[in-house]
């Protein structure tokens, strides 16, 4: 079982990776 801090670290990394992609996608809409 992964610890909560580890989960949040992974989650934040994922969010930071997704934000630019989402910005590009919504920029085209």
C-alpha positions in Angstrom: 0.0 0.0 0.0 1.4 3.4 -1.0 1.5 6.2 1.6 -0.5 9.3 1.3 2.5 11.6 0.8 3.7 9.3 -2.0 0.2 9.4 -3.6 0.0 13.2 -3.5 3.5 13.5 -4.9 2.5 11.3 -7.9 -0.8 13.1 -8.2 0.7 16.6 -8.3 3.3 15.4 -10.8 0.5 14.1 -13.0 -1.5 17.3 -12.6 1.5 19.4 -13.5 2.1 17.3 -16.6 -1.6 17.5 -17.7 -2.1 21.3 -17.2 -0.1 22.3 -20.3 -1.8 19.7 -22.4 -5.2 20.8 -21.2 -4.3 24.4 -21.8 -3.3 23.6 -25.4 -6.5 21.6 -26.0 -8.8 24.3 -24.5 -6.9 26.9 -26.4 -7.9 25.2 -29.7 -11.6 25.1 -28.7 
